[in-house]
CSV table of C-alpha atoms and ligand atoms in Angstrom, one decimal:
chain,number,residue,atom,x,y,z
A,29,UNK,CA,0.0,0.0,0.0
A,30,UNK,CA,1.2,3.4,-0.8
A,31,UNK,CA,1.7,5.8,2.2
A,32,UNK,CA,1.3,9.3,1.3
A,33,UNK,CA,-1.7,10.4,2.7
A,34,UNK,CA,0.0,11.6,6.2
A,35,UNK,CA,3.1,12.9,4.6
A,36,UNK,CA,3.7,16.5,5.5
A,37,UNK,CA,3.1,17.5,2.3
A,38,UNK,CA,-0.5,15.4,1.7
A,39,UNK,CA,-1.4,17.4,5.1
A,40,UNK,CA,-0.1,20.8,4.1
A,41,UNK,CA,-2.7,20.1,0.9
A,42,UNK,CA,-5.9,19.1,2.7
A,43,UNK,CA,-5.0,22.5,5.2
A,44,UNK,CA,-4.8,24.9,2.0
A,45,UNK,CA,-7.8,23.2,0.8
A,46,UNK,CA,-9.7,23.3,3.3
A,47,UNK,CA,-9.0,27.3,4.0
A,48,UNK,CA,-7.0,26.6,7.4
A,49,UNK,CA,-4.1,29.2,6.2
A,50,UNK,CA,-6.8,31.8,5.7
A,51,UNK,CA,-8.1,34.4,8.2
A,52,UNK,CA,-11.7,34.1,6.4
A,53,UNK,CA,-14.5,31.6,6.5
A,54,UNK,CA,-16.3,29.8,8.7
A,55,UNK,CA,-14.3,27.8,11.0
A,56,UNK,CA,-16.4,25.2,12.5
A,57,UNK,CA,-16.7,24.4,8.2
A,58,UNK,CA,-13.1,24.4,7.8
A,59,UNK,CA,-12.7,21.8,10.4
A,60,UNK,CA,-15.0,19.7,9.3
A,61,UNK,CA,-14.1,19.6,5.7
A,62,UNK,CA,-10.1,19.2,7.0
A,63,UNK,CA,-10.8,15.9,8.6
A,64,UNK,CA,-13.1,15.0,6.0
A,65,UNK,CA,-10.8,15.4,3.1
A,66,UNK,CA,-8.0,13.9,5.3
A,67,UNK,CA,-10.5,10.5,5.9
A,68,UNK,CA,-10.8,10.2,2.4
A,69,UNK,CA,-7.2,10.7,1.5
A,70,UNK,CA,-6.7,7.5,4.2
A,71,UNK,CA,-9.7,5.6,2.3
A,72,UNK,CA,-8.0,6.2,-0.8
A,73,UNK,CA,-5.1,4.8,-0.3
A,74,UNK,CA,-6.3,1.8,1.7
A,75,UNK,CA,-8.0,0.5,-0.8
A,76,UNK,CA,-6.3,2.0,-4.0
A,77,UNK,CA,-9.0,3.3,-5.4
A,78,UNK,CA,-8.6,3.9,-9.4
A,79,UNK,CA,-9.8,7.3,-10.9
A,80,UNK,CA,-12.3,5.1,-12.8
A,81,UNK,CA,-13.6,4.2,-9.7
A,82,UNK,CA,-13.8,7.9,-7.9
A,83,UNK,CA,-15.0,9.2,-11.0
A,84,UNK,CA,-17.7,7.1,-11.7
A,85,UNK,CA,-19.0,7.2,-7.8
A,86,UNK,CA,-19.5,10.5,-8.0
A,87,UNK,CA,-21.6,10.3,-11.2
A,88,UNK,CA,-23.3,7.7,-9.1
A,89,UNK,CA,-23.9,10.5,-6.4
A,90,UNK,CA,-25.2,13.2,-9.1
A,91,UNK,CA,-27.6,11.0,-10.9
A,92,UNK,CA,-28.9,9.6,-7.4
A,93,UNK,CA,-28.8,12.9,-5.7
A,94,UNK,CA,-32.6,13.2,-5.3
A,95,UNK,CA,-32.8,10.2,-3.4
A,96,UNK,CA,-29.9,11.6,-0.9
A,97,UNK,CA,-33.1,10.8,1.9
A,98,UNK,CA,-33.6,7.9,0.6
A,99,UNK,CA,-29.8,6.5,0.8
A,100,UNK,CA,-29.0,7.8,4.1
A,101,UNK,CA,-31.0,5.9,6.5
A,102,UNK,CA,-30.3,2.9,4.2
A,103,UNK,CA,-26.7,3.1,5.0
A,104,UNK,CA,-27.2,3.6,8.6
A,105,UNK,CA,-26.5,7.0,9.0
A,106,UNK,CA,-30.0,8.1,10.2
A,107,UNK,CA,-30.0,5.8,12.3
A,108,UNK,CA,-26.3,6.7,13.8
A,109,UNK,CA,-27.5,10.3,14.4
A,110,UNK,CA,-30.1,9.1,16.5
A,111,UNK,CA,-27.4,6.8,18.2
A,112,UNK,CA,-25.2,10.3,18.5
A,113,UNK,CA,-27.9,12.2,19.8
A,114,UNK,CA,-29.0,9.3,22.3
A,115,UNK,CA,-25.2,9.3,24.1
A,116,UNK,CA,-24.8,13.4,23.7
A,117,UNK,CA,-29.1,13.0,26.2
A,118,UNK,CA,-27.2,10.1,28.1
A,119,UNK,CA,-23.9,12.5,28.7
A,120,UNK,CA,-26.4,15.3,29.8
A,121,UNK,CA,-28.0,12.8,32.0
A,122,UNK,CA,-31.4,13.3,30.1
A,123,UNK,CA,-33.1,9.7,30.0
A,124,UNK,CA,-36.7,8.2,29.5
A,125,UNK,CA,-39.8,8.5,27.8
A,126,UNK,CA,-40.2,7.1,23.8
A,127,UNK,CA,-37.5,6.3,21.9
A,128,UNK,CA,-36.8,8.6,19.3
A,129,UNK,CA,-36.1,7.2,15.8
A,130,UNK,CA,-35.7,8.5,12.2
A,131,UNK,CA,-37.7,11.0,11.1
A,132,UNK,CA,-37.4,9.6,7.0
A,133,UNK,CA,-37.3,11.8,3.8
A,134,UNK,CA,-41.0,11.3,3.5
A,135,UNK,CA,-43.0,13.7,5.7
A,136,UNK,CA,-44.7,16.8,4.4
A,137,UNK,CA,-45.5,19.9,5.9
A,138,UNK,CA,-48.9,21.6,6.4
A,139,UNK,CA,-51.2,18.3,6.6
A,140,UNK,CA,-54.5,19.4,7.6
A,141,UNK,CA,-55.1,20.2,11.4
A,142,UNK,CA,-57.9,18.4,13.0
A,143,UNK,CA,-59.5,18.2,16.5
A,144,UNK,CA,-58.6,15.2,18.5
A,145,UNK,CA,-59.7,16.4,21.6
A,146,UNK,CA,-62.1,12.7,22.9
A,147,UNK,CA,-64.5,14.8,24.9
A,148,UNK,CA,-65.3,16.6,21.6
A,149,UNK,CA,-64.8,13.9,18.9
A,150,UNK,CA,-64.2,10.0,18.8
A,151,UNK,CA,-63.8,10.5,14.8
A,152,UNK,CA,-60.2,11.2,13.8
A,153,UNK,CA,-59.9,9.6,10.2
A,154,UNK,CA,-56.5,10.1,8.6
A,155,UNK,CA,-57.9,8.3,5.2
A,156,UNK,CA,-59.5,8.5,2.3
A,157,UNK,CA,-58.3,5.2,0.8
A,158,UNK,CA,-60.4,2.4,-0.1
A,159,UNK,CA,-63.0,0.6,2.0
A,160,UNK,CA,-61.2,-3.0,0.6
A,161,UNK,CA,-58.3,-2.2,2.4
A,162,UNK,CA,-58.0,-3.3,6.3
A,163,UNK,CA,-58.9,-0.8,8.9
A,164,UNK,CA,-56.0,0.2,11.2
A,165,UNK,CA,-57.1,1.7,14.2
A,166,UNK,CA,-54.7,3.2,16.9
A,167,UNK,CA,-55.1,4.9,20.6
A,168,UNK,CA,-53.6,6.0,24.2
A,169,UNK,CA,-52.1,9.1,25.9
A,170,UNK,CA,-49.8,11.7,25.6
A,171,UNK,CA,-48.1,11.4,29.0
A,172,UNK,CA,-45.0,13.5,30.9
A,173,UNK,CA,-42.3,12.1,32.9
A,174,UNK,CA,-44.5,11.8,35.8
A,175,UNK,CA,-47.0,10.0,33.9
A,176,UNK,CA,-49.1,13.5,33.8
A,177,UNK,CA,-51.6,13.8,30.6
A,178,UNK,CA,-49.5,16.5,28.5
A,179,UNK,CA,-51.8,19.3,27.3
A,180,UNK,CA,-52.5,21.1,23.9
A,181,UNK,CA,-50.0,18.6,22.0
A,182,UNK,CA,-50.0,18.3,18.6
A,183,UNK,CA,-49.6,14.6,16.9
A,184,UNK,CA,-48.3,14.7,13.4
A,185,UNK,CA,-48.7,11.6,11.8
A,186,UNK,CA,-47.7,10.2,8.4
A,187,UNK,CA,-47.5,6.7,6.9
A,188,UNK,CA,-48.1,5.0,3.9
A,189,UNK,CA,-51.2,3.4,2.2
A,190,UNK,CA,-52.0,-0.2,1.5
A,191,UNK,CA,-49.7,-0.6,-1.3
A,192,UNK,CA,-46.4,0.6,0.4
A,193,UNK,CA,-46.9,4.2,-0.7
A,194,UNK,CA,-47.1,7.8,0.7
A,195,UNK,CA,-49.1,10.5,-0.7
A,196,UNK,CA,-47.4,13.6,-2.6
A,197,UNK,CA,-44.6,11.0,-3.0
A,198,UNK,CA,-46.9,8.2,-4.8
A,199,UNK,CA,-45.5,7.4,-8.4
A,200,UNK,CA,-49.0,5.6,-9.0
A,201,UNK,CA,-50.0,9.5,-8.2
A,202,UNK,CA,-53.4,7.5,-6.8
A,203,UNK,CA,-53.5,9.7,-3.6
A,204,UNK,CA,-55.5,12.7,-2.3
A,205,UNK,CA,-53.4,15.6,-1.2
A,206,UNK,CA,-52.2,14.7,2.1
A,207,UNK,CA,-54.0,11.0,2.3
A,208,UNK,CA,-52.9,9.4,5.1
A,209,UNK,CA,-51.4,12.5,7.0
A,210,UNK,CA,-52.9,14.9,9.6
A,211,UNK,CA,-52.0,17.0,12.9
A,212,UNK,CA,-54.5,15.8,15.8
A,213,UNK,CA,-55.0,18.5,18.3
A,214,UNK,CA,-54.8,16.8,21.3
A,215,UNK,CA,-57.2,17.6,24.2
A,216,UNK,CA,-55.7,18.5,28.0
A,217,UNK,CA,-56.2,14.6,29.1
A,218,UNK,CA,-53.8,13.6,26.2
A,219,UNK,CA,-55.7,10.9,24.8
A,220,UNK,CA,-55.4,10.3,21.5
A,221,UNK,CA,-57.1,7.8,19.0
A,222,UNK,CA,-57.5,7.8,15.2
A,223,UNK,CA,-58.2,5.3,12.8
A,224,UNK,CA,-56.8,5.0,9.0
A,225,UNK,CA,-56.2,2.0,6.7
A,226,UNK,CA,-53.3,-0.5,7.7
A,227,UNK,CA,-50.3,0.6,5.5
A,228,UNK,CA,-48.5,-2.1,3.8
A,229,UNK,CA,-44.1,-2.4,4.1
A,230,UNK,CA,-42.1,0.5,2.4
A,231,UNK,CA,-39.4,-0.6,-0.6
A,232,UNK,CA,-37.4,1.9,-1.9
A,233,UNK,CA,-38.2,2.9,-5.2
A,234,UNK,CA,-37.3,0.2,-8.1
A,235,UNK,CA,-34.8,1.1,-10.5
A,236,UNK,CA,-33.6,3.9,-8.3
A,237,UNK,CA,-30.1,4.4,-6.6
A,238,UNK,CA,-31.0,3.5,-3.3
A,239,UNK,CA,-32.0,0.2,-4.4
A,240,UNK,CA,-29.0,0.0,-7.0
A,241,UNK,CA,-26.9,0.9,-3.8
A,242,UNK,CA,-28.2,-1.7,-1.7
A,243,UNK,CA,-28.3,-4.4,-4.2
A,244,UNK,CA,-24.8,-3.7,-5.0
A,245,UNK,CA,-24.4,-4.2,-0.8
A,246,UNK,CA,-25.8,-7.4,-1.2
A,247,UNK,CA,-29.0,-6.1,0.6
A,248,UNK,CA,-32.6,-5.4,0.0
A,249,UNK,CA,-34.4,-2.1,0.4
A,250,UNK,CA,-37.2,-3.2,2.5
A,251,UNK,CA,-38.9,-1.4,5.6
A,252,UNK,CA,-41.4,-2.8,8.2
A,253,UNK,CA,-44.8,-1.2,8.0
A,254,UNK,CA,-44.6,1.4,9.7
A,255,UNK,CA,-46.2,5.0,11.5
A,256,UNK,CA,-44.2,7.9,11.8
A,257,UNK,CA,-45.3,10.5,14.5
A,258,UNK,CA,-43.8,13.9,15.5
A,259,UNK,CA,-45.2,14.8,19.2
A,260,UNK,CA,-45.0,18.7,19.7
A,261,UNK,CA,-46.6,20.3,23.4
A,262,UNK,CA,-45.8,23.3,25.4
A,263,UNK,CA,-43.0,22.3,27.9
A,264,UNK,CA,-42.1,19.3,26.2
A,265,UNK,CA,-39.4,18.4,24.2
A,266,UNK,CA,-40.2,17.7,20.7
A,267,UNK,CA,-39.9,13.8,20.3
A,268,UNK,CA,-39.6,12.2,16.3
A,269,UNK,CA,-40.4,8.6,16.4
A,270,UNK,CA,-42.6,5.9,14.9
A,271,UNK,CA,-44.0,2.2,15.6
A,272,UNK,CA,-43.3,-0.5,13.2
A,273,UNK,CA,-45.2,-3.7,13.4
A,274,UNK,CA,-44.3,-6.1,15.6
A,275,UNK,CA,-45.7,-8.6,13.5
A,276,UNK,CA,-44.5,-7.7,9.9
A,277,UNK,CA,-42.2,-9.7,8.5
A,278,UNK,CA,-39.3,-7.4,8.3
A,279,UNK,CA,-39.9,-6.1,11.9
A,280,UNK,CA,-35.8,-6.9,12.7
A,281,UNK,CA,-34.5,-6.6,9.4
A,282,UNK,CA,-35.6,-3.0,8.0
A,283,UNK,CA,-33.4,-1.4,5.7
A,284,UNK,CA,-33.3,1.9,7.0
A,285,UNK,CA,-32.6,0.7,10.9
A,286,UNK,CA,-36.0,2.4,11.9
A,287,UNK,CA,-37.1,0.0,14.4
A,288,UNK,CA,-36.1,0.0,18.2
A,289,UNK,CA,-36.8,-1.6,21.3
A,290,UNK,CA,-39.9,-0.3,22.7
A,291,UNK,CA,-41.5,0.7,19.1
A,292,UNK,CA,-42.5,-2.5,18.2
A,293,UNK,CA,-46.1,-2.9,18.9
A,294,UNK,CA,-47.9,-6.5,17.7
A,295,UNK,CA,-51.6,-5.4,16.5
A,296,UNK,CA,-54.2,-6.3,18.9
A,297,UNK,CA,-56.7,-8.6,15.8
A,298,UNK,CA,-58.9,-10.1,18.7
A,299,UNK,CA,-61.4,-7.4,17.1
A,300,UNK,CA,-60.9,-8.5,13.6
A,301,UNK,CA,-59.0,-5.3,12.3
A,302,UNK,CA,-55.1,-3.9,13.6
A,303,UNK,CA,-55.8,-2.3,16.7
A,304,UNK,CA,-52.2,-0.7,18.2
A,305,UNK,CA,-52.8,0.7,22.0
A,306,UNK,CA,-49.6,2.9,22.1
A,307,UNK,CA,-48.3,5.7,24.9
A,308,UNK,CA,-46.2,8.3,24.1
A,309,UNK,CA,-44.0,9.5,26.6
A,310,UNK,CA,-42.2,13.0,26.6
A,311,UNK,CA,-39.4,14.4,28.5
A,312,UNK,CA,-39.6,17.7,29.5
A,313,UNK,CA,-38.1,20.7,27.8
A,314,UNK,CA,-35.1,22.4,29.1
A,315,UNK,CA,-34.4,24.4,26.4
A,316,UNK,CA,-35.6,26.5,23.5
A,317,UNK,CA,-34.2,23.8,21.1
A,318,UNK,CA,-35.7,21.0,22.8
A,319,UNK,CA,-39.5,22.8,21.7
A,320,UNK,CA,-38.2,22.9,17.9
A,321,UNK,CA,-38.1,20.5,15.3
A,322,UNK,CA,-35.1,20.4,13.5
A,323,UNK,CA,-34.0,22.5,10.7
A,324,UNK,CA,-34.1,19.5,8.0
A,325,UNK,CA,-35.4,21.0,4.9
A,326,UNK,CA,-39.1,19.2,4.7
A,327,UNK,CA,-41.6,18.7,1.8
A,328,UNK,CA,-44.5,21.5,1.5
A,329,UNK,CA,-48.1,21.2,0.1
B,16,DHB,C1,-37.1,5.5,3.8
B,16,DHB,C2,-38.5,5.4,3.6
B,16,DHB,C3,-39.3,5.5,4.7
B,16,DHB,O1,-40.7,5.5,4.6
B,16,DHB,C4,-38.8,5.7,6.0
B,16,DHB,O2,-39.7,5.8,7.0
B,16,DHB,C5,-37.4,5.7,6.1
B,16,DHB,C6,-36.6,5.6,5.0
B,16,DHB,C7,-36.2,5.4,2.6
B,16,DHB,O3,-36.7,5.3,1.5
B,16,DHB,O4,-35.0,5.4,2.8
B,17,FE,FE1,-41.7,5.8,6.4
């Protein structure tokens, strides 16, 4: 193996390049592209990689870069943010309530916003898919650390319909605008319940790069079903998370590392249809961050 890469004047490259000799800039950027040109200078040369090869990855990344979403929490690196942001909590001493897990590339702002107070309404309907397809239905409480109801919370949901897909992102372009995704005002004794039709297991999209990537992997591109959730309340830290069914085949084998302990739920049948009693627990906010969502850059209708 050649051994150039941590020569004084391989170093003395990446620093010019990445802007260290220069007064100007943004510095926290500088360091991060410093180490990151030095890695790949390392993976280079550990596994010789040809200028074929570097040149036709990145083409690889260009034509795949609208499924960038897509790719990362198929390689993991979703899912490792949640791992990083789990030991910064456990650092802080901050533990408890729901898992968090991956948000996905698929949610999309500004879904209608519906009252799901119980005293009010026992009618929350997320759906507008077909009565052929199985009812899911889905209930419990918003609850603190203490086990208190959590007032005026907001439940963002999203997942997809029968045939594995999500609406605004459905090549079959089936799907009325926001199908399958709502916000549920929540009433003050947290409860929650809504009912929708049972989505079917997520596959990336055939033919596209994430698949191409993970088939090169020797993997497959398959998710759980699943339902994502963002829980938003006054005082509360704003939690990202979702359940995957206990019961679906590729429960502990999902392709983009959604599923935890805790946020597998098997579906209650006993009444004929998928019922899911689920509580979601918050942790209190300590900060102004804690009540945000993240900056990602999100789909709008
Ligand atoms: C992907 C799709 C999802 O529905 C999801 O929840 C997570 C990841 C994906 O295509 O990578
Ligand atoms: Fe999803």
């Amino acid at each position: 193996m050649t051994n150039i890469s941590k020569t004084p004047e391989v170093q003395a490259l990446f620093d010019r390049a990445a802007g260290i000799d220069q007064s100007g800039g943004n510095p926290r950027l500088k360091a991060i592209v410093r180490d990151l040109l030095g890695a790949l200078g390392e993976i280079v040369e550990k596994h010789d990689i040809t200028e074929s090869e570097f040149w036709n990855a990145l083409k690889f990344m260009q034509d795949g870069a609208g499924e960038f979403g897509l790719i990362v929490p198929g390689i993991g690196i979703e899912h490792f943010l949640d791992l990083h942001m789990d030991a910064k909590d456990a650092e802080a001493g901050i533990a408890g309530g729901t898992p968090r897990t991956i948000e996905g590339p698929l949610y999309v702002a500004g879904a209608p916003l519906v009252d799901g107070d119980l005293s009010r309404t026992n009618d929350v309907n997320l759906t507008t898919d077909p009565d052929d397809a199985e009812t899911l239905t889905m209930a419990g409480r918003i609850i603190g650390p203490d086990g208190e109801p959590v007032k005026d919370a907001v439940l963002h949901v999203w997942h997809a319909n029968s045939k594995g897909f999500y609406s605004h992102f459905d090549p079959t372009g089936a799907q009325s605008e926001f199908n399958n995704r709502r916000r549920i005002k929540i009433g003050p004794d947290g409860r929650y319940a809504f009912r929708s039709k049972m989505p079917r297991g997520y596959s990336c999209p055939p033919g596209g790069a994430t698949e191409k990537l993970m088939h090169a992997l020797g993997r497959h591109g398959d998710r759980p079903a699943h339902v994502h959730f963002f829980v938003e309340a006054p005082g509360y830290r704003t939690l990202t998370t979702q359940i995957n069914f206990g019961d679906d085949p590729h429960a502990h084998d999902d392709f983009a590392f959604g599923t935890r302990e805790g946020l597998l739920p098997v579906p209650d049948r006993s009444g004929g249809n998928p019922h899911i009693e689920f509580d979601f627990q918050l942790q209190r906010a300590r900060t102004g961050i804690d009540l945000a969502f993240s900056e990602r850059p999100r789909a709008e209708a």
